Short mmCIF file of C-alpha atoms in Angstrom, two decimals:
data_model
loop_
_atom_site.label_atom_id
_atom_site.label_comp_id
_atom_site.label_asym_id
_atom_site.label_seq_id
_atom_site.Cartn_x
_atom_site.Cartn_y
_atom_site.Cartn_z
CA UNK A 785 16.76 -2.36 24.57
CA UNK A 786 13.77 -0.02 22.94
CA UNK A 787 15.66 0.39 20.05
CA UNK A 788 16.34 -3.51 19.54
CA UNK A 789 12.66 -4.11 20.00
CA UNK A 790 11.92 -1.43 17.14
CA UNK A 791 14.28 -3.17 15.01
CA UNK A 792 12.74 -6.92 15.75
CA UNK A 793 9.32 -5.21 14.94
CA UNK A 794 10.37 -3.64 11.75
CA UNK A 795 12.14 -6.79 10.63
CA UNK A 796 8.91 -8.77 11.29
CA UNK A 797 6.84 -6.69 9.45
CA UNK A 798 9.32 -6.64 6.66
CA UNK A 799 9.45 -10.44 6.50
CA UNK A 800 5.63 -10.56 6.58
CA UNK A 801 5.72 -8.22 3.45
CA UNK A 802 8.04 -10.33 1.72
CA UNK A 803 6.01 -13.32 2.32
CA UNK A 804 2.86 -11.68 1.12
CA UNK A 805 4.43 -10.58 -1.86
CA UNK A 806 5.96 -14.07 -2.85
CA UNK A 807 2.33 -15.49 -2.60
CA UNK A 808 1.05 -12.90 -4.85
CA UNK A 809 3.23 -14.41 -7.51
CA UNK A 810 2.22 -17.94 -7.10
CA UNK A 811 -0.48 -19.29 -9.50
CA UNK A 812 -3.45 -21.17 -7.72
CA UNK A 813 -5.00 -23.78 -9.76
CA UNK A 814 -8.32 -25.68 -9.16
CA UNK A 815 -10.48 -28.04 -10.50
CA UNK A 816 -14.28 -28.30 -10.00
CA UNK A 817 -16.31 -31.60 -10.55
CA UNK A 818 -19.86 -32.60 -9.57
CA UNK A 819 -20.98 -35.62 -7.59
CA UNK A 820 -20.50 -37.74 -10.77
CA UNK A 821 -17.06 -36.52 -11.29
CA UNK A 822 -18.07 -34.43 -14.47
CA UNK A 823 -16.49 -31.10 -14.83
CA UNK A 824 -18.63 -28.03 -13.52
CA UNK A 825 -18.59 -25.31 -16.13
CA UNK A 826 -19.06 -21.61 -15.50
CA UNK A 827 -18.94 -21.41 -11.83
CA UNK A 828 -17.65 -17.95 -10.52
CA UNK A 829 -14.73 -18.30 -8.26
CA UNK A 830 -13.22 -15.54 -6.02
CA UNK A 831 -11.31 -14.84 -2.74
CA UNK A 832 -12.04 -11.80 -1.13
CA UNK A 833 -13.75 -9.34 -3.76
CA UNK A 834 -16.35 -10.54 -5.78
CA UNK A 835 -15.69 -8.08 -8.57
CA UNK A 836 -12.21 -9.82 -8.88
CA UNK A 837 -12.87 -13.44 -10.04
CA UNK A 838 -12.57 -16.28 -12.43
CA UNK A 839 -14.79 -18.69 -13.82
CA UNK A 840 -14.37 -22.38 -14.51
CA UNK A 841 -14.04 -23.57 -17.99
CA UNK A 842 -15.76 -26.61 -19.88
CA UNK A 843 -13.33 -28.90 -18.14
CA UNK A 844 -14.10 -27.34 -14.82
CA UNK A 845 -10.72 -25.71 -14.38
CA UNK A 846 -9.99 -22.36 -12.84
CA UNK A 847 -6.76 -20.20 -11.98
CA UNK A 848 -6.10 -17.39 -9.59
CA UNK A 849 -3.09 -15.62 -8.26
CA UNK A 850 -2.62 -13.91 -4.78
CA UNK A 851 -4.32 -16.70 -2.82
CA UNK A 852 -2.98 -16.79 0.83
CA UNK A 853 -2.53 -20.08 2.74
CA UNK A 854 -5.41 -18.85 5.19
CA UNK A 855 -7.78 -17.59 2.48
CA UNK A 856 -11.34 -19.25 1.96
CA UNK A 857 -12.46 -19.69 -1.81
CA UNK A 858 -15.99 -18.67 -2.60
CA UNK A 859 -17.86 -20.75 -5.44
CA UNK A 860 -21.06 -19.38 -6.78
CA UNK A 861 -23.10 -22.04 -8.16
CA UNK A 862 -26.35 -20.12 -8.77
CA UNK A 863 -27.82 -16.74 -7.76
CA UNK A 864 -28.97 -18.35 -4.31
CA UNK A 865 -26.25 -21.09 -3.71
CA UNK A 866 -22.63 -20.62 -2.96
CA UNK A 867 -20.19 -22.77 -1.10
CA UNK A 868 -16.88 -21.62 0.79
CA UNK A 869 -13.62 -23.77 0.69
CA UNK A 870 -10.84 -23.07 2.96
CA UNK A 871 -7.47 -23.14 0.91
CA UNK A 872 -5.46 -24.45 4.18
CA UNK A 873 -2.12 -23.91 2.90
CA UNK A 874 -2.66 -25.61 -0.47
CA UNK A 875 -1.38 -24.08 -4.06
CA UNK A 876 -3.77 -26.18 -5.91
CA UNK A 877 -7.06 -27.88 -5.08
CA UNK A 878 -9.50 -30.36 -6.60
CA UNK A 879 -13.12 -29.85 -5.49
CA UNK A 880 -15.92 -32.08 -5.86
CA UNK A 881 -19.58 -31.28 -5.01
CA UNK A 882 -20.80 -34.16 -3.06
CA UNK A 883 -24.06 -32.89 -1.92
CA UNK A 884 -26.15 -29.77 -1.15
CA UNK A 885 -23.68 -27.20 0.10
CA UNK A 886 -21.11 -29.97 0.85
CA UNK A 887 -17.77 -30.33 -1.02
CA UNK A 888 -14.83 -32.62 -0.81
CA UNK A 889 -11.47 -30.83 -1.26
CA UNK A 890 -8.12 -32.02 -1.76
CA UNK A 891 -4.62 -31.09 -2.97
CA UNK A 892 -3.73 -32.56 -6.39
CA UNK A 893 0.02 -32.30 -7.52
CA UNK A 894 -0.65 -32.56 -10.86
CA UNK A 895 -2.71 -29.25 -10.92
CA UNK A 896 0.00 -27.37 -8.72
CA UNK A 897 2.73 -28.35 -11.24
CA UNK A 898 0.73 -26.78 -14.28
CA UNK A 899 2.05 -23.27 -13.05
CA UNK A 900 0.06 -20.70 -14.68
CA UNK A 901 -1.87 -22.93 -16.90
CA UNK A 902 -5.34 -22.30 -15.65
CA UNK A 903 -4.84 -18.60 -14.55
CA UNK A 904 -7.42 -16.73 -16.52
CA UNK A 905 -7.91 -13.06 -17.22
CA UNK A 906 -10.06 -12.03 -14.32
CA UNK A 907 -12.04 -8.75 -14.07
CA UNK A 908 -9.59 -6.13 -14.66
CA UNK A 909 -9.06 -2.55 -16.48
CA UNK A 910 -5.84 -3.44 -18.30
CA UNK A 911 -6.06 -3.31 -22.15
CA UNK A 912 -5.02 -5.92 -24.22
CA UNK A 913 -4.40 -6.91 -27.83
CA UNK A 914 -4.96 -10.37 -29.56
CA UNK A 915 -2.82 -11.29 -32.69
CA UNK A 916 -3.22 -14.35 -34.59
CA UNK A 917 -0.31 -16.48 -35.66
CA UNK A 918 -1.46 -16.15 -39.36
CA UNK A 919 -0.99 -12.52 -38.82
CA UNK A 920 2.34 -12.79 -37.51
CA UNK A 921 3.51 -15.07 -40.22
CA UNK A 922 2.08 -12.51 -42.86
CA UNK A 923 4.96 -10.15 -41.86
CA UNK A 924 7.59 -12.50 -43.32
CA UNK A 925 9.27 -12.58 -39.96
CA UNK A 926 10.76 -15.82 -38.66
CA UNK A 927 10.95 -14.94 -34.81
CA UNK A 928 7.88 -13.69 -32.68
CA UNK A 929 9.43 -10.52 -31.33
CA UNK A 930 10.50 -9.22 -34.81
CA UNK A 931 6.91 -10.02 -36.18
CA UNK A 932 5.30 -8.19 -33.17
CA UNK A 933 7.01 -5.04 -34.11
CA UNK A 934 4.55 -2.22 -34.75
CA UNK A 935 1.72 -4.23 -34.19
CA UNK A 936 0.65 -3.46 -30.67
CA UNK A 937 0.32 0.46 -29.81
CA UNK A 938 2.93 0.91 -26.73
CA UNK A 939 4.92 -2.19 -27.21
CA UNK A 940 8.37 -1.18 -28.08
CA UNK A 941 10.87 -3.92 -29.25
CA UNK A 942 14.44 -2.93 -29.97
CA UNK A 943 17.64 -5.01 -30.55
CA UNK A 944 17.90 -8.27 -32.41
CA UNK A 945 17.35 -12.06 -31.64
CA UNK A 946 19.03 -12.82 -28.49
CA UNK A 947 19.32 -9.42 -27.40
CA UNK A 948 15.99 -8.00 -27.49
CA UNK A 949 15.02 -5.09 -25.08
CA UNK A 950 11.12 -5.14 -24.84
CA UNK A 951 9.01 -2.59 -22.91
CA UNK A 952 4.95 -1.99 -22.99
CA UNK A 953 4.08 1.57 -22.55
CA UNK A 954 7.61 2.68 -21.98
CA UNK A 955 10.21 2.18 -19.16
CA UNK A 956 8.65 2.60 -15.47
CA UNK A 957 12.01 2.69 -13.70
CA UNK A 958 15.68 3.71 -14.32
CA UNK A 959 17.01 1.04 -12.01
CA UNK A 960 14.48 -1.74 -12.33
CA UNK A 961 13.58 -3.88 -15.18
CA UNK A 962 10.68 -2.97 -17.28
CA UNK A 963 10.49 -6.01 -19.27
CA UNK A 964 7.11 -7.58 -19.32
CA UNK A 965 6.34 -11.09 -18.42
CA UNK A 966 6.46 -13.87 -20.69
CA UNK A 967 4.32 -17.05 -20.67
CA UNK A 968 4.19 -19.89 -23.44
CA UNK A 969 1.17 -22.33 -22.91
CA UNK A 970 0.82 -20.92 -19.27
CA UNK A 971 4.56 -21.34 -18.37
CA UNK A 972 6.71 -18.62 -17.54
CA UNK A 973 9.82 -18.16 -19.63
CA UNK A 974 12.85 -15.81 -19.75
CA UNK A 975 12.22 -14.43 -23.04
CA UNK A 976 10.57 -15.30 -26.49
CA UNK A 977 13.72 -14.53 -28.52
CA UNK A 978 14.02 -17.73 -30.46
CA UNK A 979 10.16 -18.70 -30.57
CA UNK A 980 9.35 -19.17 -34.37
CA UNK A 981 6.07 -17.82 -35.75
CA UNK A 982 5.43 -21.06 -37.20
CA UNK A 983 4.92 -22.64 -33.72
CA UNK A 984 2.45 -19.95 -32.49
CA UNK A 985 -1.45 -20.05 -32.60
CA UNK A 986 -2.03 -16.69 -31.27
CA UNK A 987 -0.46 -14.10 -29.12
CA UNK A 988 -2.05 -11.78 -26.47
CA UNK A 989 -0.25 -8.60 -25.26
CA UNK A 990 -1.68 -7.29 -21.88
CA UNK A 991 -0.74 -3.91 -20.84
CA UNK A 992 -1.79 -4.21 -17.11
CA UNK A 993 -1.45 -7.89 -16.21
CA UNK A 994 -2.13 -7.49 -12.47
CA UNK A 995 -3.72 -11.06 -12.47
CA UNK A 996 0.02 -12.27 -12.47
CA UNK A 997 0.69 -10.25 -9.26
CA UNK A 998 3.86 -8.28 -9.07
CA UNK A 999 5.44 -10.12 -11.84
CA UNK A 1000 3.01 -8.76 -14.35
CA UNK A 1001 3.60 -4.98 -13.15
CA UNK A 1002 5.09 -4.28 -16.82
CA UNK A 1003 2.43 -6.06 -18.82
CA UNK A 1004 2.74 -9.40 -20.20
CA UNK A 1005 3.06 -11.35 -23.38
CA UNK A 1006 1.10 -14.70 -23.56
CA UNK A 1007 1.85 -17.13 -26.31
CA UNK A 1008 -0.41 -19.99 -27.07
CA UNK A 1009 1.67 -22.50 -29.30
CA UNK A 1010 -0.18 -24.86 -31.77
CA UNK A 1011 0.40 -27.69 -29.70
CA UNK A 1012 -1.00 -25.99 -26.49
CA UNK A 1013 -4.18 -25.05 -28.43
CA UNK A 1014 -4.76 -28.54 -29.63
CA UNK A 1015 -4.39 -29.66 -25.81
CA UNK A 1016 -7.14 -27.19 -24.82
CA UNK A 1017 -9.40 -28.39 -27.64
CA UNK A 1018 -9.43 -32.04 -26.07
#
């Protein structure tokens, strides 16, 4: 009886860990508007640690990861004014500032469906390298992975298109994959093998991509295409 109870407790703890880890990988997108339904720019947003935050862009958008269903967002509107917004299980949220320290918050499926589209680089210590599309094209290579070879310290790319092996700062495990996370215009993809350099606006290689949860443990390669960049400017 005692052993069964211990096993039950262990199972519950294990399941709780799995659930927490799964939420760490889920992007949380948000949109902040003022009372006139205009975007609110430059507002600091965080969950628990004010040193680990994001800020709204010029269109009022912000993105986070590792947001739990029962967490509360803190929005810092000024040095003296901030508001708190309960997540209440939502994976994306539209927030309207309707009055002094008063907000209206609602789920927005369009925001949720953007995936990592709004997730920005929060305060973190990981080094990163940015490379323009023009620099990639100057190599004479046609695909992105071939063009990236030798451009970023610690980024090792072996193999050929369709069979690349990619690591950032070496292999971390003999059993688990050391491949980085790939995103194109904020959307997670399996690889960048056949992405043409002629479609790329810029690439960012992040060595410690903790802002993407456990998925970013091996770093991340973020690609913004020419199409994605033009959408950002609108």
